[in-house]
N, CA, C and O atoms as a Maestro MAE file, in Angstrom:
{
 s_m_m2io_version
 :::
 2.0.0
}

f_m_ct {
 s_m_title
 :::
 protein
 m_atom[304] {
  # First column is atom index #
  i_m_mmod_type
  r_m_x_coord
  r_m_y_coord
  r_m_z_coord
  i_m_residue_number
  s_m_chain_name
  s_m_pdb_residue_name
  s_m_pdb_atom_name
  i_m_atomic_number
  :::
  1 25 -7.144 14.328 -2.752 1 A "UNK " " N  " 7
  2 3 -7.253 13.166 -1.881 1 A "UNK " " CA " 6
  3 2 -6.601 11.971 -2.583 1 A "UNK " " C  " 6
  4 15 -6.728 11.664 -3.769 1 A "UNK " " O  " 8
  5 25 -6.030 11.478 -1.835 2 A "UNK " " N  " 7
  6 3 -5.212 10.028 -2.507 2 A "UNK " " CA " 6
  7 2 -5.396 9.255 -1.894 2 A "UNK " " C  " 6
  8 15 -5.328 9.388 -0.672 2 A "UNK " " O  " 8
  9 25 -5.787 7.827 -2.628 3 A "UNK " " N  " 7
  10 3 -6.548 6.686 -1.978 3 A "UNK " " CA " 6
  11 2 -5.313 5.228 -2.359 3 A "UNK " " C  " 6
  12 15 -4.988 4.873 -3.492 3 A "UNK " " O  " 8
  13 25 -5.041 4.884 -1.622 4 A "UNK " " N  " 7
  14 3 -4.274 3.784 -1.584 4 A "UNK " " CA " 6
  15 2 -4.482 2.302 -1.133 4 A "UNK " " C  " 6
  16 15 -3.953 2.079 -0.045 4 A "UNK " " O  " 8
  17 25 -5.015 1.407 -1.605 5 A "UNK " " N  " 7
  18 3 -5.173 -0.001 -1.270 5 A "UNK " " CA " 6
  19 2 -4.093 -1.059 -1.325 5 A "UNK " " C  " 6
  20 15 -3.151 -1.061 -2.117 5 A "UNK " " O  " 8
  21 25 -4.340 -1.944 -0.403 6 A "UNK " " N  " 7
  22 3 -3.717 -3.011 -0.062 6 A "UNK " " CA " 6
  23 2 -4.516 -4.329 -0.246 6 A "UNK " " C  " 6
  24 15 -5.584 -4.324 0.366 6 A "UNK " " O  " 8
  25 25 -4.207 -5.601 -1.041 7 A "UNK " " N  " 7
  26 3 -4.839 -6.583 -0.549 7 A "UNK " " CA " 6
  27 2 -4.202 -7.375 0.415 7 A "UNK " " C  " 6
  28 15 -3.852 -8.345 -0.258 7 A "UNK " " O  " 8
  29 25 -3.921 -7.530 1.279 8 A "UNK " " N  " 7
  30 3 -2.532 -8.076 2.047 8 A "UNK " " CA " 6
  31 2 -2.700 -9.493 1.964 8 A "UNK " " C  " 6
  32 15 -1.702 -10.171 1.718 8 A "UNK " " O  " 8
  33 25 -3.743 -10.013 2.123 9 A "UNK " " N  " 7
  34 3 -3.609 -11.766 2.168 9 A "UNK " " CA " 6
  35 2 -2.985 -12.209 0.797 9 A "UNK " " C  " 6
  36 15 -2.823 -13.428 0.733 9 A "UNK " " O  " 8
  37 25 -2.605 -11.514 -0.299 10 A "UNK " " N  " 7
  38 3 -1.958 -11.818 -1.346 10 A "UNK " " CA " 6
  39 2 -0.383 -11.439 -1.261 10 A "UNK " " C  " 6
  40 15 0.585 -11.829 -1.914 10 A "UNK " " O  " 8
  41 25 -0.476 -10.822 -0.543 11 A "UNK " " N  " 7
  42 3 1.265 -10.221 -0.479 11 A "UNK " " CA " 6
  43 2 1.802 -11.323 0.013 11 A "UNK " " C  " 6
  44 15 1.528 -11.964 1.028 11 A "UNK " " O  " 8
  45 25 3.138 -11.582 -1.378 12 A "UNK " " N  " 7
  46 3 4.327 -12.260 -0.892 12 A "UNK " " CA " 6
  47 2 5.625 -11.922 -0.212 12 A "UNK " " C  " 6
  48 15 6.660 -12.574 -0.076 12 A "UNK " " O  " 8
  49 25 5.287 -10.759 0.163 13 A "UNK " " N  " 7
  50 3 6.833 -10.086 1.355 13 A "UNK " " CA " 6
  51 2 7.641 -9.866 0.699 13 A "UNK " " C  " 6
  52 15 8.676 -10.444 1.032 13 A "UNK " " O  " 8
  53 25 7.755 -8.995 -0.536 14 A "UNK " " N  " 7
  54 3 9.162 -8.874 -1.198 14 A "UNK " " CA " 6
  55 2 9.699 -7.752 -1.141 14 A "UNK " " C  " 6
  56 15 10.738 -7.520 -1.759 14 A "UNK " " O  " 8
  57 25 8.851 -6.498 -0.092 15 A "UNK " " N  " 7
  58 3 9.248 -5.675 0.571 15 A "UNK " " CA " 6
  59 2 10.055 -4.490 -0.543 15 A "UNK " " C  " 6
  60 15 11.133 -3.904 -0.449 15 A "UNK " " O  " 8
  61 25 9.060 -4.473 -1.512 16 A "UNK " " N  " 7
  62 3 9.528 -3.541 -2.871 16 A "UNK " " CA " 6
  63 2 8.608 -1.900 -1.914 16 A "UNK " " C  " 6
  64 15 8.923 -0.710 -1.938 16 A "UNK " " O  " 8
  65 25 7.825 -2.390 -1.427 17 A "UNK " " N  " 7
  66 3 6.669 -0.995 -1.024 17 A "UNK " " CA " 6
  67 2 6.728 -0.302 -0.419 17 A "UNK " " C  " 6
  68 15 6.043 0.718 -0.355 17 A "UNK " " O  " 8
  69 25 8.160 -0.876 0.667 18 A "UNK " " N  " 7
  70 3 8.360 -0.812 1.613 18 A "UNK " " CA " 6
  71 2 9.835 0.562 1.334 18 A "UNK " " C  " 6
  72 15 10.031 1.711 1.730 18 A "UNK " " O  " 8
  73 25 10.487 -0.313 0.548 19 A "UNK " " N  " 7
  74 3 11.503 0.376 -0.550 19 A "UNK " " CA " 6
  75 2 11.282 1.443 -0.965 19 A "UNK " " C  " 6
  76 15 12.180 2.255 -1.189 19 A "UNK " " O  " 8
  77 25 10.137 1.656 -1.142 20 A "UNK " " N  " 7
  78 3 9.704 2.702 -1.992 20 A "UNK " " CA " 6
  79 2 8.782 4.107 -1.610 20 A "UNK " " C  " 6
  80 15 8.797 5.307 -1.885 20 A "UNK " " O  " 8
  81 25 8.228 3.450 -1.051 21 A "UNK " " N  " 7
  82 3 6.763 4.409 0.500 21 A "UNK " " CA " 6
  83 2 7.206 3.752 1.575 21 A "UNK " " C  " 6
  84 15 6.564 2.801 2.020 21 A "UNK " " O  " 8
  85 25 8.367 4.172 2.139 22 A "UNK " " N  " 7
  86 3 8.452 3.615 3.515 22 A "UNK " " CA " 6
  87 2 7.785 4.141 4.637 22 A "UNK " " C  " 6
  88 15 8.018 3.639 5.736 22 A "UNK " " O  " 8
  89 25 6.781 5.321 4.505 23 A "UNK " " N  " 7
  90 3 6.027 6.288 5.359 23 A "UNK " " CA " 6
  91 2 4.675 5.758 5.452 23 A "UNK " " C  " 6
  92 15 3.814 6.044 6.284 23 A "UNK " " O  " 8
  93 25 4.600 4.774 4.273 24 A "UNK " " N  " 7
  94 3 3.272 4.283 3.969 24 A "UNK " " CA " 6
  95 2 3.382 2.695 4.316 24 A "UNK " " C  " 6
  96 15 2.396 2.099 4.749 24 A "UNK " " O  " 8
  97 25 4.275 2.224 4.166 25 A "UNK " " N  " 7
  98 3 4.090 0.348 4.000 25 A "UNK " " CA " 6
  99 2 5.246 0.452 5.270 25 A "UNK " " C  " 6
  100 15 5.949 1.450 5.431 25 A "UNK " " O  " 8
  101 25 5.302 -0.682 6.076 26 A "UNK " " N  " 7
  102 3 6.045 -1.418 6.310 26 A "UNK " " CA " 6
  103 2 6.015 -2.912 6.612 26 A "UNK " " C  " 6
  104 15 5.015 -3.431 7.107 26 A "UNK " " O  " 8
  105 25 7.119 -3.605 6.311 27 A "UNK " " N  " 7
  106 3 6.499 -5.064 6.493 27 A "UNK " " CA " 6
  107 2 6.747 -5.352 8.392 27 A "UNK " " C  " 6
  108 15 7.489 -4.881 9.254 27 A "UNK " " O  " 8
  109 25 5.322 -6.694 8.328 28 A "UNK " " N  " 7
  110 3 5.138 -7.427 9.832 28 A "UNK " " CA " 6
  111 2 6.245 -8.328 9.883 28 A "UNK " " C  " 6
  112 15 6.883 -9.018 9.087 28 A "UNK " " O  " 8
  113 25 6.242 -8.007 11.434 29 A "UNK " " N  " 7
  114 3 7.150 -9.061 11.977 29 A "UNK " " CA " 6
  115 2 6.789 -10.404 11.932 29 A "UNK " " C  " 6
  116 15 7.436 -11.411 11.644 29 A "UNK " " O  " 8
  117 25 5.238 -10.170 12.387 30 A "UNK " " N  " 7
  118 3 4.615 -11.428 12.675 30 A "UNK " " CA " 6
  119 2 4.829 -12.611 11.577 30 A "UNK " " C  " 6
  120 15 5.205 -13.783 11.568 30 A "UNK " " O  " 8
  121 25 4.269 -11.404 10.448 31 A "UNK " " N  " 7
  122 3 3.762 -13.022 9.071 31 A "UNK " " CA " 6
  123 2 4.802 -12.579 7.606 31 A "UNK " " C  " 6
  124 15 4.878 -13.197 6.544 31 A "UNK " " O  " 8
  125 25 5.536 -11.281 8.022 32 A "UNK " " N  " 7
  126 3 6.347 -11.151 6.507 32 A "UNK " " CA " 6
  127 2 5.745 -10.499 5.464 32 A "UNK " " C  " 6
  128 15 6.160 -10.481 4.305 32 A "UNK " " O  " 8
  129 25 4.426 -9.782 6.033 33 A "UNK " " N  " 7
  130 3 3.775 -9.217 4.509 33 A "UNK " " CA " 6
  131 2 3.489 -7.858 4.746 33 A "UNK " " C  " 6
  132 15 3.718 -7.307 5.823 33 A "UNK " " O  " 8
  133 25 3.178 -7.510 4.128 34 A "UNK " " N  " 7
  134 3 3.394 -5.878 4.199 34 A "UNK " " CA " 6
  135 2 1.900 -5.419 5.177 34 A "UNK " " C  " 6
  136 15 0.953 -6.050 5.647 34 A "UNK " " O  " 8
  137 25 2.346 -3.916 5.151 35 A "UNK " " N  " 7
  138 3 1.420 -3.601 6.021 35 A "UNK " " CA " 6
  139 2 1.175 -2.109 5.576 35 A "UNK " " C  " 6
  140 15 2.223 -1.465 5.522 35 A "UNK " " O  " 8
  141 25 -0.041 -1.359 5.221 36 A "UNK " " N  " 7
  142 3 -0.693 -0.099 5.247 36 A "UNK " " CA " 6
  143 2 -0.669 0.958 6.483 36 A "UNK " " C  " 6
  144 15 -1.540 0.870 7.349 36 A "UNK " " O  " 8
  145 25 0.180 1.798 6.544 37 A "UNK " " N  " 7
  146 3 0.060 1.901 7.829 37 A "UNK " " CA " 6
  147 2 -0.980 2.416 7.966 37 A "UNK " " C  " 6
  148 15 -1.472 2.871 6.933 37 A "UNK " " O  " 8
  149 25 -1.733 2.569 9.199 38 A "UNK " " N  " 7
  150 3 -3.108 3.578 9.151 38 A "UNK " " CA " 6
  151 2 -4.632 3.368 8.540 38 A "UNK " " C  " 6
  152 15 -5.724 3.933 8.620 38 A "UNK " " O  " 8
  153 25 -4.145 2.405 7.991 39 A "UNK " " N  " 7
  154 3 -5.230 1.643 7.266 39 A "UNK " " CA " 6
  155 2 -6.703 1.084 7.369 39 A "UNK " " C  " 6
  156 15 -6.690 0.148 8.169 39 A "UNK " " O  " 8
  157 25 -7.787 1.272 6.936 40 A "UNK " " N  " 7
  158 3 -8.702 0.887 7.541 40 A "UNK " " CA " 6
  159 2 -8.781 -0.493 6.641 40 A "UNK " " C  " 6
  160 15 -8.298 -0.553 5.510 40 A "UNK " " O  " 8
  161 25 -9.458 -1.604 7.291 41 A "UNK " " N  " 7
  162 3 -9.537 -2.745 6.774 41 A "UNK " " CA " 6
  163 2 -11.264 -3.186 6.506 41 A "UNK " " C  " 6
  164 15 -12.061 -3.292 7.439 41 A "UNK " " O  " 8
  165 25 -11.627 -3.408 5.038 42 A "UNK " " N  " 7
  166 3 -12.965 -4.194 4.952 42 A "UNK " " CA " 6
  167 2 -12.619 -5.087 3.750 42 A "UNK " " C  " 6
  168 15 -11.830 -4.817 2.844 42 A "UNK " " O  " 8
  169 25 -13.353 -6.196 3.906 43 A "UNK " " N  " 7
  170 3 -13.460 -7.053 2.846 43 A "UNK " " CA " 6
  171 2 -12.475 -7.927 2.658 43 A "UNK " " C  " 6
  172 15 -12.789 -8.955 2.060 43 A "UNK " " O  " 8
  173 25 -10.896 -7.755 3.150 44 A "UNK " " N  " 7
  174 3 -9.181 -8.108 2.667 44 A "UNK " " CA " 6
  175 2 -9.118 -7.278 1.973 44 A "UNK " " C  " 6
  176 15 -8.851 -7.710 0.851 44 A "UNK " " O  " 8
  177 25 -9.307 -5.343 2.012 45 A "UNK " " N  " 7
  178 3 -8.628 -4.518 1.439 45 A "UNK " " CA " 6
  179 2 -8.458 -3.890 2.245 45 A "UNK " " C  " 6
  180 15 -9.337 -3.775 3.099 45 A "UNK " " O  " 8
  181 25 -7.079 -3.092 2.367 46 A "UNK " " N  " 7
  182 3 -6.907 -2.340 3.793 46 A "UNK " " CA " 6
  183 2 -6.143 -0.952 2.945 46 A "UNK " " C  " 6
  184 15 -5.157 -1.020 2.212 46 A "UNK " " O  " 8
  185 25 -6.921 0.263 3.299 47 A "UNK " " N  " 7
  186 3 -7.482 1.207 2.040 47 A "UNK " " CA " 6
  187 2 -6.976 2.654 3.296 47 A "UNK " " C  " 6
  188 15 -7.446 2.642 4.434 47 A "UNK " " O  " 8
  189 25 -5.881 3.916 2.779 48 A "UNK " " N  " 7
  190 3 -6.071 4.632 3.508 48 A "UNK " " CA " 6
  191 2 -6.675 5.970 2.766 48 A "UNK " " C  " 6
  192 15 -7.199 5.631 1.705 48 A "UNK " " O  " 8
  193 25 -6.743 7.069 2.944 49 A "UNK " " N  " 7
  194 3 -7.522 8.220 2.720 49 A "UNK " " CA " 6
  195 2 -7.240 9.430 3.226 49 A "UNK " " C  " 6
  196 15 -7.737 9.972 4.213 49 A "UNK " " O  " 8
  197 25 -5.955 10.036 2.091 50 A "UNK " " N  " 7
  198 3 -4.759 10.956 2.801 50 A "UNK " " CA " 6
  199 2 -5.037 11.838 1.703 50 A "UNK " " C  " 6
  200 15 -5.059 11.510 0.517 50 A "UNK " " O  " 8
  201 25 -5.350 13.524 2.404 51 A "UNK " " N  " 7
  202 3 -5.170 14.691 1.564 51 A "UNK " " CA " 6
  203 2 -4.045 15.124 1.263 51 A "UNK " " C  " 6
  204 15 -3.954 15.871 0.288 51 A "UNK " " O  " 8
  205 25 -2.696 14.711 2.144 52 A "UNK " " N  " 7
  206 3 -1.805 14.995 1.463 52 A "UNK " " CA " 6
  207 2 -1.410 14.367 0.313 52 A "UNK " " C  " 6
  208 15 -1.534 13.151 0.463 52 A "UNK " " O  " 8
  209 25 -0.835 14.763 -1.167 53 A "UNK " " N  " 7
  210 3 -0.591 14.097 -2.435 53 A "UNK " " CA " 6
  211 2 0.632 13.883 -2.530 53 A "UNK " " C  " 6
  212 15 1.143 13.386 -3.533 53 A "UNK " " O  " 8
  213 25 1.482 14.348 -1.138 54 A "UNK " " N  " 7
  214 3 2.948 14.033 -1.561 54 A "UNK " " CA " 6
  215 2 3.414 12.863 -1.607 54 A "UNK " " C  " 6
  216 15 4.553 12.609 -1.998 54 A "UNK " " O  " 8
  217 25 2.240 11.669 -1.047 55 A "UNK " " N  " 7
  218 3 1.875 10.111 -0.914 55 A "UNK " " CA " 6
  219 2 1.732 9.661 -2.004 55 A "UNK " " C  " 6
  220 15 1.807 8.435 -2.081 55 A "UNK " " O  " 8
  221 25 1.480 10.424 -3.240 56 A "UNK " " N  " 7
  222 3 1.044 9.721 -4.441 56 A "UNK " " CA " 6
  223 2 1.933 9.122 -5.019 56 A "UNK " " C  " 6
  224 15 1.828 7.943 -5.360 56 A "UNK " " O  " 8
  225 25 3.198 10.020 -5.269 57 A "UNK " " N  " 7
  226 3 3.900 9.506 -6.161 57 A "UNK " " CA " 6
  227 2 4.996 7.932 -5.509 57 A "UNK " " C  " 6
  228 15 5.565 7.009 -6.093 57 A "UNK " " O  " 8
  229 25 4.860 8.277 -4.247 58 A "UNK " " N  " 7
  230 3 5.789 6.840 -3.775 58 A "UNK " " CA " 6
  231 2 5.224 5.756 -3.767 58 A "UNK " " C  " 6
  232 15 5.825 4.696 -3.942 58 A "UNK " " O  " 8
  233 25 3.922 5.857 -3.552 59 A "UNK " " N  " 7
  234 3 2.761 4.648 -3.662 59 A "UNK " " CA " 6
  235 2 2.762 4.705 -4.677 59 A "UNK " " C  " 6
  236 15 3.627 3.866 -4.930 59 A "UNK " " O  " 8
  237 25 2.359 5.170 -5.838 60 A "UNK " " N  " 7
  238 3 2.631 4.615 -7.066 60 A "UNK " " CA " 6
  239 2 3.658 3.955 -7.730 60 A "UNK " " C  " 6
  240 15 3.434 2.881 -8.287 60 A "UNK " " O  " 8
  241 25 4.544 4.370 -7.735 61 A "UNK " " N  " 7
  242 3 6.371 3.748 -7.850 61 A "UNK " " CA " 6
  243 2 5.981 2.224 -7.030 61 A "UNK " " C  " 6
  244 15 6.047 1.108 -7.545 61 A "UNK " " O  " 8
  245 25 5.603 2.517 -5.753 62 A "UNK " " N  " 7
  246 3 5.104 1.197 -5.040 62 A "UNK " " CA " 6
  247 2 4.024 0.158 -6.044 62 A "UNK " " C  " 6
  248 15 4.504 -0.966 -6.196 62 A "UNK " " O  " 8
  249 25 2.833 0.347 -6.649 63 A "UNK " " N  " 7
  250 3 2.000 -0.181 -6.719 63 A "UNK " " CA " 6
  251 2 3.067 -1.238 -8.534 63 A "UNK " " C  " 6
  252 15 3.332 -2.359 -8.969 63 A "UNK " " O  " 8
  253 25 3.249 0.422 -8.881 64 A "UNK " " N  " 7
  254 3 4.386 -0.346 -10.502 64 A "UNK " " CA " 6
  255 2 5.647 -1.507 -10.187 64 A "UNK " " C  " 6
  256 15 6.188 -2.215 -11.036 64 A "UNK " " O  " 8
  257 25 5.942 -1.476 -8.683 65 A "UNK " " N  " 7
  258 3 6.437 -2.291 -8.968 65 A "UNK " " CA " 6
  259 2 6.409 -4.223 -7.980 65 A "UNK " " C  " 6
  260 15 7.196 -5.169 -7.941 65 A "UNK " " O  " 8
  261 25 5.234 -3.970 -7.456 66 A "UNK " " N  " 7
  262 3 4.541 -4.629 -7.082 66 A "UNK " " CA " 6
  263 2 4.439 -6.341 -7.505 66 A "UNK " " C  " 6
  264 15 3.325 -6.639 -7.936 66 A "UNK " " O  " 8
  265 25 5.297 -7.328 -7.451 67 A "UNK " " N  " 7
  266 3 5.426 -7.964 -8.240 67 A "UNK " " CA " 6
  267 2 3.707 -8.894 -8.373 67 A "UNK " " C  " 6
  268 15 3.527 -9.756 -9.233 67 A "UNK " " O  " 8
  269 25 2.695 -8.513 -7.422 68 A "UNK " " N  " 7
  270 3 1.768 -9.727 -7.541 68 A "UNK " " CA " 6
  271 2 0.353 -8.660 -7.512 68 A "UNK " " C  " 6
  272 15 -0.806 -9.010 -7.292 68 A "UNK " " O  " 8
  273 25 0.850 -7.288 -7.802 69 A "UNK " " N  " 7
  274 3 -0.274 -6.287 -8.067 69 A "UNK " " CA " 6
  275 2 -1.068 -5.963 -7.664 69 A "UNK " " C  " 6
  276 15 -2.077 -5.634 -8.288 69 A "UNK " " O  " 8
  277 25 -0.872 -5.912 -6.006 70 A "UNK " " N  " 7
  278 3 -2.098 -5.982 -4.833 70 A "UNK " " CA " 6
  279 2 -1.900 -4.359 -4.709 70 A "UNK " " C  " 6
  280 15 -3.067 -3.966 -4.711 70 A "UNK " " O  " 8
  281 25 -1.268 -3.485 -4.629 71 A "UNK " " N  " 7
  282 3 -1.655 -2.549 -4.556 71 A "UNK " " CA " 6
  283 2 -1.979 -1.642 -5.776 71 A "UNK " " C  " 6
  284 15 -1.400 -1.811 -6.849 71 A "UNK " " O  " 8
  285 25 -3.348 -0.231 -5.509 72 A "UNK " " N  " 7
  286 3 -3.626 0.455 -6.642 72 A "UNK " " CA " 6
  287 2 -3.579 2.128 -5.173 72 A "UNK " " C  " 6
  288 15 -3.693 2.323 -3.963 72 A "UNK " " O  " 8
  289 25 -3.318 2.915 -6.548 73 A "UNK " " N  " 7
  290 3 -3.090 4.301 -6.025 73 A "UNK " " CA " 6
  291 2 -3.763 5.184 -6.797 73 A "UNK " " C  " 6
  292 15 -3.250 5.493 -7.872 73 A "UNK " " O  " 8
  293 25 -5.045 5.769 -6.411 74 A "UNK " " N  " 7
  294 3 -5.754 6.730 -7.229 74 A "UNK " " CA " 6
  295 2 -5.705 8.052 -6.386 74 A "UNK " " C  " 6
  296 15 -5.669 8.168 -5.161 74 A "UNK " " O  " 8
  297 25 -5.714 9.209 -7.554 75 A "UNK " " N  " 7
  298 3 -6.374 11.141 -7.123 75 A "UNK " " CA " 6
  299 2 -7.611 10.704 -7.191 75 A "UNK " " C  " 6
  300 15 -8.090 10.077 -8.136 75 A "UNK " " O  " 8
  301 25 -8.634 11.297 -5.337 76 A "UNK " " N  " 7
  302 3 -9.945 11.200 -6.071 76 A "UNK " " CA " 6
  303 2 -10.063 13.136 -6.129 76 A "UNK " " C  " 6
  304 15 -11.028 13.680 -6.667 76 A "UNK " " O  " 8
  :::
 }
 m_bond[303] {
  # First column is bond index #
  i_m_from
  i_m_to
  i_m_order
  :::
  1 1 2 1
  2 2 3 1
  3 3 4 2
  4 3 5 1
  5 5 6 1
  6 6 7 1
  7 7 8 2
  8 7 9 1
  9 9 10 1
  10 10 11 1
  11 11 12 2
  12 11 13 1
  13 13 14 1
  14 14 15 1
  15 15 16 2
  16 15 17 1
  17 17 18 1
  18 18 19 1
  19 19 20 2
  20 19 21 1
  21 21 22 1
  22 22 23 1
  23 23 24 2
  24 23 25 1
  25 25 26 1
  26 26 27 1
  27 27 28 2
  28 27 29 1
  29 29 30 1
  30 30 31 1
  31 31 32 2
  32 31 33 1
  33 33 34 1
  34 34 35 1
  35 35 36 2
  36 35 37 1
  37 37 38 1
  38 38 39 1
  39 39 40 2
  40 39 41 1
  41 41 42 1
  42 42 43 1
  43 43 44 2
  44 43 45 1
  45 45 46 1
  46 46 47 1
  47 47 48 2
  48 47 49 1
  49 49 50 1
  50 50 51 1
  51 51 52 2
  52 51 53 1
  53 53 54 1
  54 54 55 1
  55 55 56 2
  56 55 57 1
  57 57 58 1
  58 58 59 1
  59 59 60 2
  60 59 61 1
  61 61 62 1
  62 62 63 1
  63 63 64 2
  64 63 65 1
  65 65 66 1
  66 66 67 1
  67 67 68 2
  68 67 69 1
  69 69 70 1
  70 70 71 1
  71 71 72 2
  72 71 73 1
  73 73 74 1
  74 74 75 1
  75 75 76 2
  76 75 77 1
  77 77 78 1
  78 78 79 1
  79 79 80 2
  80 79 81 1
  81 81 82 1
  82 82 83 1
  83 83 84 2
  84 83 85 1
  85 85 86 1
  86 86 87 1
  87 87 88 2
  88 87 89 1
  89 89 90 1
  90 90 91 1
  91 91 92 2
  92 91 93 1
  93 93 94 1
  94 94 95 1
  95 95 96 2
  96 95 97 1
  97 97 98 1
  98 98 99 1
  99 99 100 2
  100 99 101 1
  101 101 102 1
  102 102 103 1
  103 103 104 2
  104 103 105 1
  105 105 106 1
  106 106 107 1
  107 107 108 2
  108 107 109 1
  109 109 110 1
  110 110 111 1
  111 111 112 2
  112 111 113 1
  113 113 114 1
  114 114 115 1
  115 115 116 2
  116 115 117 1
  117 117 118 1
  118 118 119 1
  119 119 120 2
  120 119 121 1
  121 121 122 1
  122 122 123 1
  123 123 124 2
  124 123 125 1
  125 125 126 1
  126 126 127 1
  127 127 128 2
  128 127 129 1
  129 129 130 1
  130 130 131 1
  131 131 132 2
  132 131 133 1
  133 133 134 1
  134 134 135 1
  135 135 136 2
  136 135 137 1
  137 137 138 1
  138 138 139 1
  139 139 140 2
  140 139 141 1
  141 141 142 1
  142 142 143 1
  143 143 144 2
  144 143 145 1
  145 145 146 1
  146 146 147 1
  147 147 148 2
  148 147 149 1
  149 149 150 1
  150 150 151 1
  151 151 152 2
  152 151 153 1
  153 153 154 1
  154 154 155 1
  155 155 156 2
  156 155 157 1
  157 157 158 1
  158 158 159 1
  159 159 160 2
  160 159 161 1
  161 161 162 1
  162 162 163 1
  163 163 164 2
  164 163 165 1
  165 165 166 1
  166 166 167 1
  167 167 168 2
  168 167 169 1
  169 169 170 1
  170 170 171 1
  171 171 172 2
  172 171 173 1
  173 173 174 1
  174 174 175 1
  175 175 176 2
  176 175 177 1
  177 177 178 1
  178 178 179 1
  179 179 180 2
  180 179 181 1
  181 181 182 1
  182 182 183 1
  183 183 184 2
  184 183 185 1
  185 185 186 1
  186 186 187 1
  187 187 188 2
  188 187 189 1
  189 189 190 1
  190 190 191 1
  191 191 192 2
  192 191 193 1
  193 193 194 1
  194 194 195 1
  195 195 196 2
  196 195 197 1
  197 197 198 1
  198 198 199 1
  199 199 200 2
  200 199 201 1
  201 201 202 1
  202 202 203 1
  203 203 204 2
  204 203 205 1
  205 205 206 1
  206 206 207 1
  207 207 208 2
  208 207 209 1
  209 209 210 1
  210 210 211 1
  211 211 212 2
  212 211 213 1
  213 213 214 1
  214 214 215 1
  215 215 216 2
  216 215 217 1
  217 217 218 1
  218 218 219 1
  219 219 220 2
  220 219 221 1
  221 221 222 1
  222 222 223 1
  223 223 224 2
  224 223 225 1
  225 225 226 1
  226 226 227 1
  227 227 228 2
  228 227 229 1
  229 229 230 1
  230 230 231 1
  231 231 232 2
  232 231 233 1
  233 233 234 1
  234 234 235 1
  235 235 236 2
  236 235 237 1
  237 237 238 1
  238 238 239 1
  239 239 240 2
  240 239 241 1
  241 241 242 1
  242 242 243 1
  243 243 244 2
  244 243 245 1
  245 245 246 1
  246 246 247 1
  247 247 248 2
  248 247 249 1
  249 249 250 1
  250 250 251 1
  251 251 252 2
  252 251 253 1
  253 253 254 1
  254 254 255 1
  255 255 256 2
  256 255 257 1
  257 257 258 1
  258 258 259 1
  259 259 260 2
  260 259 261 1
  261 261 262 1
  262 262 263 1
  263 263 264 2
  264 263 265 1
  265 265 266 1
  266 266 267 1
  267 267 268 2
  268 267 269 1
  269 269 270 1
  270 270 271 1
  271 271 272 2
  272 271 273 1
  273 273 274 1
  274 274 275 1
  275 275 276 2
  276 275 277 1
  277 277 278 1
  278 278 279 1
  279 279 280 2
  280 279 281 1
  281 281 282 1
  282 282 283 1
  283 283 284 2
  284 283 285 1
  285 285 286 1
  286 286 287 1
  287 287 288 2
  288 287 289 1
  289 289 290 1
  290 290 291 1
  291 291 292 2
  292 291 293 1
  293 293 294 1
  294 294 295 1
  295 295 296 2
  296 295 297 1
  297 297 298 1
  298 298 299 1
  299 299 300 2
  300 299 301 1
  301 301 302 1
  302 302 303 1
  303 303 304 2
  :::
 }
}
């Protein structure tokens, strides 16, 4: 299981995540900041919960290069 978070009200739109997990992130039209696709949202973390692991490694590449470190990518 691979767990992927977003804080989005911190994202500055530099659309690295997007670059990188484009299956997973894409940025809004609306406001410029990225987006989880599928995502469930509590707290300002918007968190998905995918058995496939072939998600891991692009979200990670995503999270490393993250310039303001809102996203984390764990195996549970």
């Amino acid at each position: 299981m691979v767990v992927v978070t977003l804080q989005r009200k911190k994202c500055i739109g530099c659309n690295y995540c997007v670059e990188l997990a484009p299956e997973q992130f894409q940025m809004s039209k609306k406001d410029g900041k990225s987006v989880l696709l599928h995502a469930v949202e509590k707290k300002g973390f918007h968190t998905i919960k995918s058995p496939d692991d072939s998600i891991y490694e692009p979200c990670r590449q995503a999270q490393q290069a993250c310039p303001v470190k809102i996203i984390t990518t764990k195996i549970r």
